[in-house]
Amino acid sequence: MKLLLTTSRGIEDLAKKEVEGLIKRAGLKGKVEEKPLGVEGRIWAEIEESYYFNRKGKKREFEIASFLNENSRLLHRVILHISSTKLPSLEKEKALNEIYNFVFNSPIENYVKISENFAVRSFRKGEHEFTSVDIAKTAGSAIYDKLSKFGMPKVNLDHPSVIFRTELIDDVFFLGIDTTGDSSLHKRPWRVYDHPAHLKASIANAMIELAELDGGSVLDPMCGSGTILIELALREYDGKIIGIEKYEKHLRGAKMNALAAGVSNKIEFIHGDATKLSKYIESVDFVLSNLPYGLKIGRKSLIPELYMKFFNELSKVLEKRGVFLTTEKRTIEKAFEENGFKILHHRLVGHGGLMVHLYIVK
Ligand code: SAM
């Protein structure tokens, strides 16, 4: 069985490692490839099929897709891969014709029973003369026409039993069955307070992986709605977990989220100002934070002073490593340099349409 897995751009290597670990945990063998056909934010996993006998002695297939949906922290979607191709032309009529023929000739009848209703959800990224709605309509017609050979197909756009998913990223076209459903896995059920600039939970977990935590104390000094801290607590982290947030509204939201996640007793939340960090904390082993960028909230002109003051304070208390996310490359690098921090690692990560800079420093 082949799965097409989606995640954020820039963390494919970490997602690949996670998937390899989960395949192993399930006792299966598989091959995992990052950026199939050169597509960022995507992973292919070819996994052996496996069966078990249930309590009634019936042979059942082990559902690796469900296992990944339930256990992954870094993936956004788990899609059963049906077929993929590179479109020879991106000119509207030619491309949509090609999509129709490609979908029609794919073995879709193996993935949906004629008695089941279906819908097509479509994702598109890149420069195209047509929309994702055009693709969904075209693929939907091809599936309908193909299934008509076997009976009367049923379409249900609102609550389908089977979701076909098409993805067109530049000229690469994927067709599959979306086993995740309409809500991406990074939208966590614990998020009852929606911070205007919250971090995707998948990226929070990538930061946690990159920090290589050793059980020492962890702080997010500008924790917003608490994403990093809550995801860390959900991983049953043993060390102390602390969050600081300047605005009471967000701090209250973080506490509500932690409560909804069932981890409020594992996180200490402080109402405070990160530019006065040493007032609240004498020392901390790890600091993980998605810093304010001054785009969605606050003013951009205030960012240089905020970063400079914060990293000056951090230099007094940080023992081991820090992992930071920001769009403000020059500002943060200046603050690192002037406050004696050394960059150990840098990468770009896709977050909400932006490429943000991720740094590990000590
Ligand atoms: N990672 C968070 C989440 O997922 O909700 C979002 C963090 S948001 C990008 C940055 C946060 O820093 C905002 O909630 C903002 O109120 C807070 N902040 C800004 N200046 C601060 C300061 N001086 N001290 C503490 N928090 C501050």
Tab-separated table of C-alpha atoms and ligand atoms in Angstrom:
chain	number	residue	atom	x	y	z
A	1	MET	CA	0.000	0.000	0.000
A	2	LYS	CA	1.248	3.429	-0.863
A	3	LEU	CA	0.399	6.521	1.183
A	4	LEU	CA	0.829	10.165	0.285
A	5	LEU	CA	1.432	12.076	3.504
A	6	THR	CA	1.324	15.837	3.869
A	7	THR	CA	3.115	18.137	6.309
A	8	SER	CA	4.588	21.641	6.404
A	9	ARG	CA	7.349	22.550	3.970
A	10	GLY	CA	10.777	22.391	5.573
A	11	ILE	CA	10.024	19.651	8.107
A	12	GLU	CA	9.742	16.699	5.697
A	13	ASP	CA	12.907	15.089	7.126
A	14	LEU	CA	11.449	15.101	10.639
A	15	ALA	CA	8.060	13.824	9.442
A	16	LYS	CA	9.819	11.052	7.488
A	17	LYS	CA	11.684	9.995	10.622
A	18	GLU	CA	8.452	10.006	12.617
A	19	VAL	CA	6.639	7.894	10.003
A	20	GLU	CA	9.530	5.396	9.869
A	21	GLY	CA	9.309	5.111	13.670
A	22	LEU	CA	5.528	4.590	13.583
A	23	ILE	CA	5.776	1.927	10.851
A	24	LYS	CA	8.323	0.108	13.003
A	25	ARG	CA	6.137	0.509	16.115
A	26	ALA	CA	3.284	-1.119	14.195
A	27	GLY	CA	5.616	-4.064	13.471
A	28	LEU	CA	5.545	-3.417	9.698
A	29	LYS	CA	8.121	-2.869	7.009
A	30	GLY	CA	8.068	0.125	4.713
A	31	LYS	CA	9.997	2.583	2.622
A	32	VAL	CA	9.548	6.308	3.170
A	33	GLU	CA	10.570	9.002	0.692
A	34	GLU	CA	10.617	12.775	1.256
A	35	LYS	CA	9.461	15.222	-1.417
A	36	PRO	CA	8.200	12.686	-3.994
A	37	LEU	CA	8.520	13.978	-7.582
A	38	GLY	CA	10.278	16.988	-6.019
A	39	VAL	CA	7.146	18.193	-4.189
A	40	GLU	CA	7.829	19.972	-0.888
A	41	GLY	CA	5.666	19.211	2.132
A	42	ARG	CA	4.869	15.730	0.814
A	43	ILE	CA	6.073	12.243	1.733
A	44	TRP	CA	5.489	8.848	0.143
A	45	ALA	CA	5.318	5.757	2.291
A	46	GLU	CA	5.218	2.317	0.706
A	47	ILE	CA	4.123	-0.009	3.483
A	48	GLU	CA	3.638	-3.791	3.437
A	49	GLU	CA	0.077	-4.937	3.969
A	50	SER	CA	-0.499	-6.842	7.159
A	51	TYR	CA	-3.339	-8.832	8.658
A	52	TYR	CA	-4.432	-9.955	12.080
A	53	PHE	CA	-7.134	-12.228	13.469
A	54	ASN	CA	-9.803	-10.515	15.568
A	55	ARG	CA	-11.431	-12.005	18.680
A	56	LYS	CA	-13.936	-13.875	16.526
A	57	GLY	CA	-11.042	-15.407	14.576
A	58	LYS	CA	-11.760	-13.357	11.451
A	59	LYS	CA	-8.862	-12.172	9.300
A	60	ARG	CA	-8.704	-8.381	9.229
A	61	GLU	CA	-6.344	-5.924	7.585
A	62	PHE	CA	-4.244	-3.781	9.937
A	63	GLU	CA	-5.190	-0.192	9.130
A	64	ILE	CA	-1.839	1.606	8.987
A	65	ALA	CA	-3.570	4.764	7.684
A	66	SER	CA	-5.727	4.957	10.835
A	67	PHE	CA	-2.675	4.214	12.960
A	68	LEU	CA	-0.828	7.171	11.403
A	69	ASN	CA	-3.874	9.447	11.737
A	70	GLU	CA	-4.105	8.581	15.428
A	71	ASN	CA	-0.438	8.689	16.339
A	72	SER	CA	1.398	11.196	14.161
A	73	ARG	CA	2.297	14.601	15.584
A	74	LEU	CA	3.927	16.009	12.452
A	75	LEU	CA	1.586	15.012	9.620
A	76	HIS	CA	-1.347	17.008	8.285
A	77	ARG	CA	-2.996	14.340	6.132
A	78	VAL	CA	-2.803	10.641	5.389
A	79	ILE	CA	-3.907	9.934	1.821
A	80	LEU	CA	-4.184	6.510	0.210
A	81	HIS	CA	-2.249	7.029	-2.995
A	82	ILE	CA	-4.102	5.910	-6.143
A	83	SER	CA	-2.006	7.448	-8.889
A	84	SER	CA	0.200	10.400	-9.760
A	85	THR	CA	1.539	12.048	-12.900
A	86	LYS	CA	3.231	15.152	-14.252
A	87	LEU	CA	0.929	17.231	-16.444
A	88	PRO	CA	2.587	17.795	-19.854
A	89	SER	CA	0.786	21.156	-20.291
A	90	LEU	CA	-0.590	23.677	-17.807
A	91	GLU	CA	-2.710	25.455	-20.410
A	92	LYS	CA	-6.276	25.396	-19.017
A	93	GLU	CA	-8.116	23.207	-21.531
A	94	LYS	CA	-5.241	20.780	-22.064
A	95	ALA	CA	-4.496	20.414	-18.335
A	96	LEU	CA	-8.152	19.817	-17.361
A	97	ASN	CA	-8.534	17.312	-20.225
A	98	GLU	CA	-5.425	15.503	-19.071
A	99	ILE	CA	-6.737	15.435	-15.476
A	100	TYR	CA	-10.080	14.014	-16.685
A	101	ASN	CA	-8.413	11.236	-18.687
A	102	PHE	CA	-5.853	10.480	-15.999
A	103	VAL	CA	-8.497	10.161	-13.259
A	104	PHE	CA	-10.842	8.172	-15.528
A	105	ASN	CA	-8.058	5.691	-16.309
A	106	SER	CA	-6.981	5.340	-12.652
A	107	PRO	CA	-8.328	2.262	-10.803
A	108	ILE	CA	-10.807	4.298	-8.723
A	109	GLU	CA	-13.382	1.475	-8.680
A	110	ASN	CA	-11.031	-0.398	-6.312
A	111	TYR	CA	-11.404	2.325	-3.680
A	112	VAL	CA	-15.148	3.036	-3.539
A	113	LYS	CA	-18.177	0.746	-3.585
A	114	ILE	CA	-20.971	1.801	-5.906
A	115	SER	CA	-23.292	1.897	-2.843
A	116	GLU	CA	-21.033	4.480	-1.124
A	117	ASN	CA	-21.348	8.196	-1.748
A	118	PHE	CA	-18.290	10.256	-2.547
A	119	ALA	CA	-16.945	13.784	-2.984
A	120	VAL	CA	-13.756	15.244	-4.425
A	121	ARG	CA	-11.683	17.722	-2.453
A	122	SER	CA	-9.030	19.477	-4.404
A	123	PHE	CA	-5.825	21.284	-3.419
A	124	ARG	CA	-3.844	23.442	-5.837
A	125	LYS	CA	-0.572	25.328	-5.473
A	126	GLY	CA	1.471	27.113	-8.112
A	127	GLU	CA	0.731	29.238	-11.182
A	128	HIS	CA	-2.293	27.881	-13.065
A	129	GLU	CA	-4.962	29.351	-15.334
A	130	PHE	CA	-7.647	27.373	-13.501
A	131	THR	CA	-8.867	27.007	-9.924
A	132	SER	CA	-9.069	24.130	-7.478
A	133	VAL	CA	-12.858	24.180	-8.064
A	134	ASP	CA	-12.235	23.523	-11.792
A	135	ILE	CA	-10.043	20.551	-10.840
A	136	ALA	CA	-12.582	19.178	-8.337
A	137	LYS	CA	-15.360	19.411	-10.967
A	138	THR	CA	-13.208	17.735	-13.639
A	139	ALA	CA	-11.982	14.926	-11.371
A	140	GLY	CA	-15.520	14.491	-9.991
A	141	SER	CA	-16.950	14.057	-13.513
A	142	ALA	CA	-14.243	11.517	-14.380
A	143	ILE	CA	-14.962	9.496	-11.227
A	144	TYR	CA	-18.717	9.710	-11.836
A	145	ASP	CA	-18.363	8.594	-15.472
A	146	LYS	CA	-16.044	5.722	-14.556
A	147	LEU	CA	-18.289	4.479	-11.728
A	148	SER	CA	-21.347	4.719	-14.001
A	149	LYS	CA	-20.048	1.577	-15.690
A	150	PHE	CA	-20.784	-0.321	-12.461
A	151	GLY	CA	-24.141	1.217	-11.418
A	152	MET	CA	-25.546	4.534	-10.295
A	153	PRO	CA	-22.811	6.586	-8.530
A	154	LYS	CA	-23.779	8.672	-5.502
A	155	VAL	CA	-22.307	12.099	-4.824
A	156	ASN	CA	-22.537	13.757	-1.413
A	157	LEU	CA	-20.542	16.960	-1.235
A	158	ASP	CA	-21.281	17.716	2.439
A	159	HIS	CA	-20.917	14.384	4.221
A	160	PRO	CA	-19.273	11.912	1.853
A	161	SER	CA	-18.382	8.382	2.943
A	162	VAL	CA	-15.345	8.447	0.661
A	163	ILE	CA	-13.269	11.576	0.042
A	164	PHE	CA	-11.204	11.574	-3.130
A	165	ARG	CA	-8.398	14.105	-2.862
A	166	THR	CA	-6.577	15.619	-5.784
A	167	GLU	CA	-3.471	17.720	-5.338
A	168	LEU	CA	-1.924	19.755	-8.115
A	169	ILE	CA	1.379	21.269	-7.041
A	170	ASP	CA	2.985	23.074	-9.990
A	171	ASP	CA	2.797	20.339	-12.662
A	172	VAL	CA	2.571	17.305	-10.331
A	173	PHE	CA	-0.872	15.766	-9.940
A	174	PHE	CA	-1.757	13.296	-7.166
A	175	LEU	CA	-5.009	11.334	-6.794
A	176	GLY	CA	-5.886	9.527	-3.591
A	177	ILE	CA	-8.410	8.767	-0.872
A	178	ASP	CA	-8.210	11.177	2.039
A	179	THR	CA	-8.342	9.062	5.199
A	180	THR	CA	-7.922	12.112	7.460
A	181	GLY	CA	-11.233	13.757	6.571
A	182	ASP	CA	-12.048	17.412	6.135
A	183	SER	CA	-10.095	18.694	9.143
A	184	SER	CA	-6.311	18.579	8.877
A	185	LEU	CA	-4.487	16.798	11.709
A	186	HIS	CA	-2.627	19.974	12.713
A	187	LYS	CA	-5.964	21.429	13.853
A	188	ARG	CA	-5.913	19.928	17.313
A	189	PRO	CA	-9.149	19.167	19.163
A	190	TRP	CA	-7.747	20.820	22.304
A	191	ARG	CA	-7.657	24.270	20.637
A	192	VAL	CA	-10.666	25.904	22.284
A	193	TYR	CA	-8.951	29.326	22.301
A	194	ASP	CA	-7.928	30.450	18.832
A	195	HIS	CA	-4.950	32.836	19.119
A	196	PRO	CA	-4.745	35.103	16.023
A	197	ALA	CA	-1.123	34.085	15.382
A	198	HIS	CA	-1.106	30.516	16.695
A	199	LEU	CA	1.513	28.056	15.560
A	200	LYS	CA	0.633	24.871	13.680
A	201	ALA	CA	0.934	21.957	16.082
A	202	SER	CA	3.020	20.053	13.498
A	203	ILE	CA	5.643	22.844	13.499
A	204	ALA	CA	5.582	22.983	17.313
A	205	ASN	CA	6.467	19.276	17.283
A	206	ALA	CA	9.226	19.847	14.724
A	207	MET	CA	10.717	22.449	17.111
A	208	ILE	CA	10.446	19.962	19.985
A	209	GLU	CA	12.245	17.289	17.906
A	210	LEU	CA	15.007	19.712	16.894
A	211	ALA	CA	15.580	20.878	20.485
A	212	GLU	CA	16.765	17.369	21.489
A	213	LEU	CA	15.352	17.836	24.984
A	214	ASP	CA	16.941	15.808	27.755
A	215	GLY	CA	14.396	16.093	30.562
A	216	GLY	CA	15.605	19.578	31.567
A	217	SER	CA	13.258	22.534	32.086
A	218	VAL	CA	11.548	24.065	29.031
A	219	LEU	CA	10.205	27.602	28.666
A	220	ASP	CA	8.176	29.400	26.010
A	221	PRO	CA	8.610	33.054	27.044
A	222	MET	CA	5.992	34.388	24.565
A	223	CYS	CA	3.682	31.404	24.666
A	224	GLY	CA	0.487	32.874	23.171
A	225	SER	CA	-2.138	30.127	23.304
A	226	GLY	CA	0.417	27.596	24.555
A	227	THR	CA	0.794	25.387	21.451
A	228	ILE	CA	4.437	24.358	21.993
A	229	LEU	CA	3.990	23.727	25.717
A	230	ILE	CA	0.749	21.780	25.352
A	231	GLU	CA	2.171	19.577	22.578
A	232	LEU	CA	5.227	18.938	24.742
A	233	ALA	CA	3.108	18.028	27.773
A	234	LEU	CA	1.016	15.674	25.596
A	235	ARG	CA	4.262	13.831	24.783
A	236	GLU	CA	4.452	13.106	28.531
A	237	TYR	CA	7.609	15.171	28.901
A	238	ASP	CA	9.122	14.629	32.332
A	239	GLY	CA	10.819	17.987	32.868
A	240	LYS	CA	9.365	21.260	34.092
A	241	ILE	CA	7.294	23.167	31.501
A	242	ILE	CA	6.802	26.936	31.860
A	243	GLY	CA	4.993	29.528	29.750
A	244	ILE	CA	5.150	33.324	29.954
A	245	GLU	CA	2.733	35.626	28.127
A	246	LYS	CA	2.342	39.401	28.361
A	247	TYR	CA	-1.332	39.644	27.464
A	248	GLU	CA	-3.824	38.299	29.954
A	249	LYS	CA	-6.353	37.390	27.257
A	250	HIS	CA	-3.878	35.035	25.525
A	251	LEU	CA	-2.663	33.627	28.839
A	252	ARG	CA	-6.264	32.817	29.806
A	253	GLY	CA	-6.642	31.193	26.375
A	254	ALA	CA	-3.490	29.130	26.883
A	255	LYS	CA	-4.824	27.913	30.228
A	256	MET	CA	-8.154	26.978	28.611
A	257	ASN	CA	-6.331	25.069	25.862
A	258	ALA	CA	-4.168	23.238	28.407
A	259	LEU	CA	-7.296	22.305	30.339
A	260	ALA	CA	-8.972	21.013	27.158
A	261	ALA	CA	-5.840	18.971	26.396
A	262	GLY	CA	-5.858	17.496	29.903
A	263	VAL	CA	-2.377	18.843	30.705
A	264	SER	CA	-3.086	21.958	32.801
A	265	ASN	CA	-1.391	20.408	35.844
A	266	LYS	CA	1.818	19.886	33.840
A	267	ILE	CA	2.405	23.511	32.757
A	268	GLU	CA	3.198	26.533	34.912
A	269	PHE	CA	1.816	29.686	33.285
A	270	ILE	CA	3.180	33.100	34.272
A	271	HIS	CA	1.635	36.454	33.387
A	272	GLY	CA	4.761	38.440	32.547
A	273	ASP	CA	7.010	40.313	30.145
A	274	ALA	CA	9.739	38.325	28.342
A	275	THR	CA	11.953	41.425	28.201
A	276	LYS	CA	12.205	41.126	31.988
A	277	LEU	CA	12.759	37.358	31.925
A	278	SER	CA	15.311	37.214	34.745
A	279	LYS	CA	12.668	38.671	37.081
A	280	TYR	CA	10.675	35.429	36.855
A	281	ILE	CA	13.284	32.773	36.122
A	282	GLU	CA	16.799	32.220	37.457
A	283	SER	CA	17.772	29.577	34.933
A	284	VAL	CA	16.177	27.346	32.306
A	285	ASP	CA	17.613	24.542	30.176
A	286	PHE	CA	15.657	24.959	26.930
A	287	VAL	CA	13.686	27.800	25.408
A	288	LEU	CA	11.311	27.164	22.488
A	289	SER	CA	9.342	30.036	21.043
A	290	ASN	CA	7.430	31.269	18.048
A	291	LEU	CA	8.324	34.945	18.443
A	292	PRO	CA	6.041	37.843	17.467
A	293	TYR	CA	6.696	38.927	13.865
A	294	GLY	CA	4.701	42.168	14.105
A	295	LEU	CA	2.515	41.042	11.174
A	296	LYS	CA	-0.765	39.749	12.611
A	297	ILE	CA	-0.585	41.418	16.016
A	298	GLY	CA	1.556	44.249	17.358
A	299	ARG	CA	3.672	46.675	15.346
A	300	LYS	CA	6.665	45.679	13.224
A	301	SER	CA	8.631	48.766	14.327
A	302	LEU	CA	8.648	47.464	17.918
A	303	ILE	CA	10.214	44.102	16.996
A	304	PRO	CA	13.944	45.078	16.966
A	305	GLU	CA	13.801	46.511	20.486
A	306	LEU	CA	11.711	43.592	21.750
A	307	TYR	CA	14.159	41.005	20.319
A	308	MET	CA	17.223	42.896	21.588
A	309	LYS	CA	15.879	43.215	25.132
A	310	PHE	CA	14.568	39.640	25.203
A	311	PHE	CA	17.810	38.010	23.990
A	312	ASN	CA	19.779	40.150	26.435
A	313	GLU	CA	17.650	38.751	29.265
A	314	LEU	CA	17.816	35.238	27.800
A	315	SER	CA	21.614	35.324	27.836
A	316	LYS	CA	21.392	35.586	31.655
A	317	VAL	CA	19.223	32.469	32.140
A	318	LEU	CA	19.575	29.991	29.236
A	319	GLU	CA	21.675	26.923	30.087
A	320	LYS	CA	21.423	24.711	26.982
A	321	ARG	CA	19.616	25.432	23.699
A	322	GLY	CA	16.979	27.676	22.239
A	323	VAL	CA	14.760	27.028	19.195
A	324	PHE	CA	13.114	30.104	17.667
A	325	LEU	CA	10.814	30.858	14.795
A	326	THR	CA	10.523	34.273	13.143
A	327	THR	CA	10.152	36.027	9.805
A	328	GLU	CA	12.624	38.700	11.004
A	329	LYS	CA	15.967	37.214	9.885
A	330	ARG	CA	18.159	40.295	10.138
A	331	THR	CA	16.676	41.483	13.425
A	332	ILE	CA	17.020	38.140	15.182
A	333	GLU	CA	20.541	37.506	13.867
A	334	LYS	CA	21.634	40.936	15.154
A	335	ALA	CA	20.066	40.171	18.555
A	336	PHE	CA	21.840	36.752	18.614
A	337	GLU	CA	25.181	38.310	17.776
A	338	GLU	CA	25.003	41.194	20.224
A	339	ASN	CA	23.961	38.916	23.071
A	340	GLY	CA	26.530	36.158	22.563
A	341	PHE	CA	24.347	33.424	20.986
A	342	LYS	CA	25.808	30.994	18.451
A	343	ILE	CA	23.604	29.675	15.622
A	344	LEU	CA	23.805	25.856	15.538
A	345	HIS	CA	21.194	25.270	12.837
A	346	HIS	CA	18.982	27.269	10.495
A	347	ARG	CA	16.205	26.205	8.130
A	348	LEU	CA	13.131	27.657	6.446
A	349	VAL	CA	9.701	26.309	7.357
A	350	GLY	CA	6.392	26.958	5.585
A	351	HIS	CA	3.808	28.437	7.945
A	352	GLY	CA	0.512	29.955	6.822
A	353	GLY	CA	1.721	30.963	3.362
A	354	LEU	CA	5.021	32.400	4.686
A	355	MET	CA	8.480	30.876	4.831
A	356	VAL	CA	9.687	31.475	8.374
A	357	HIS	CA	13.206	31.131	9.745
A	358	LEU	CA	13.840	28.445	12.331
A	359	TYR	CA	17.014	28.745	14.406
A	360	ILE	CA	18.656	26.560	17.011
A	361	VAL	CA	21.055	28.579	19.165
A	362	LYS	CA	23.129	28.133	22.254
B	1	SAM	N1	3.086	30.082	19.630
B	1	SAM	C1	1.929	30.835	20.055
B	1	SAM	C2	0.655	30.039	19.806
B	1	SAM	O1	0.709	29.004	19.152
B	1	SAM	O2	-0.403	30.507	20.221
B	1	SAM	C3	1.824	32.175	19.383
B	1	SAM	C4	2.891	33.126	19.786
B	1	SAM	S1	2.648	34.690	19.041
B	1	SAM	C5	3.484	34.570	17.542
B	1	SAM	C6	3.675	35.682	20.023
B	1	SAM	C7	3.122	35.995	21.414
B	1	SAM	O3	4.074	36.790	22.126
B	1	SAM	C8	1.816	36.785	21.426
B	1	SAM	O4	0.839	36.068	22.130
B	1	SAM	C9	2.173	38.072	22.168
B	1	SAM	O5	1.129	38.546	22.987
B	1	SAM	C10	3.360	37.633	23.000
B	1	SAM	N2	4.266	38.718	23.424
B	1	SAM	C11	4.629	39.824	22.734
B	1	SAM	N3	5.492	40.558	23.459
B	1	SAM	C12	5.697	39.900	24.626
B	1	SAM	C13	6.501	40.137	25.774
B	1	SAM	N4	7.263	41.214	25.867
B	1	SAM	N5	6.471	39.239	26.771
B	1	SAM	C14	5.687	38.131	26.685
B	1	SAM	N6	4.898	37.866	25.642
B	1	SAM	C15	4.912	38.724	24.615
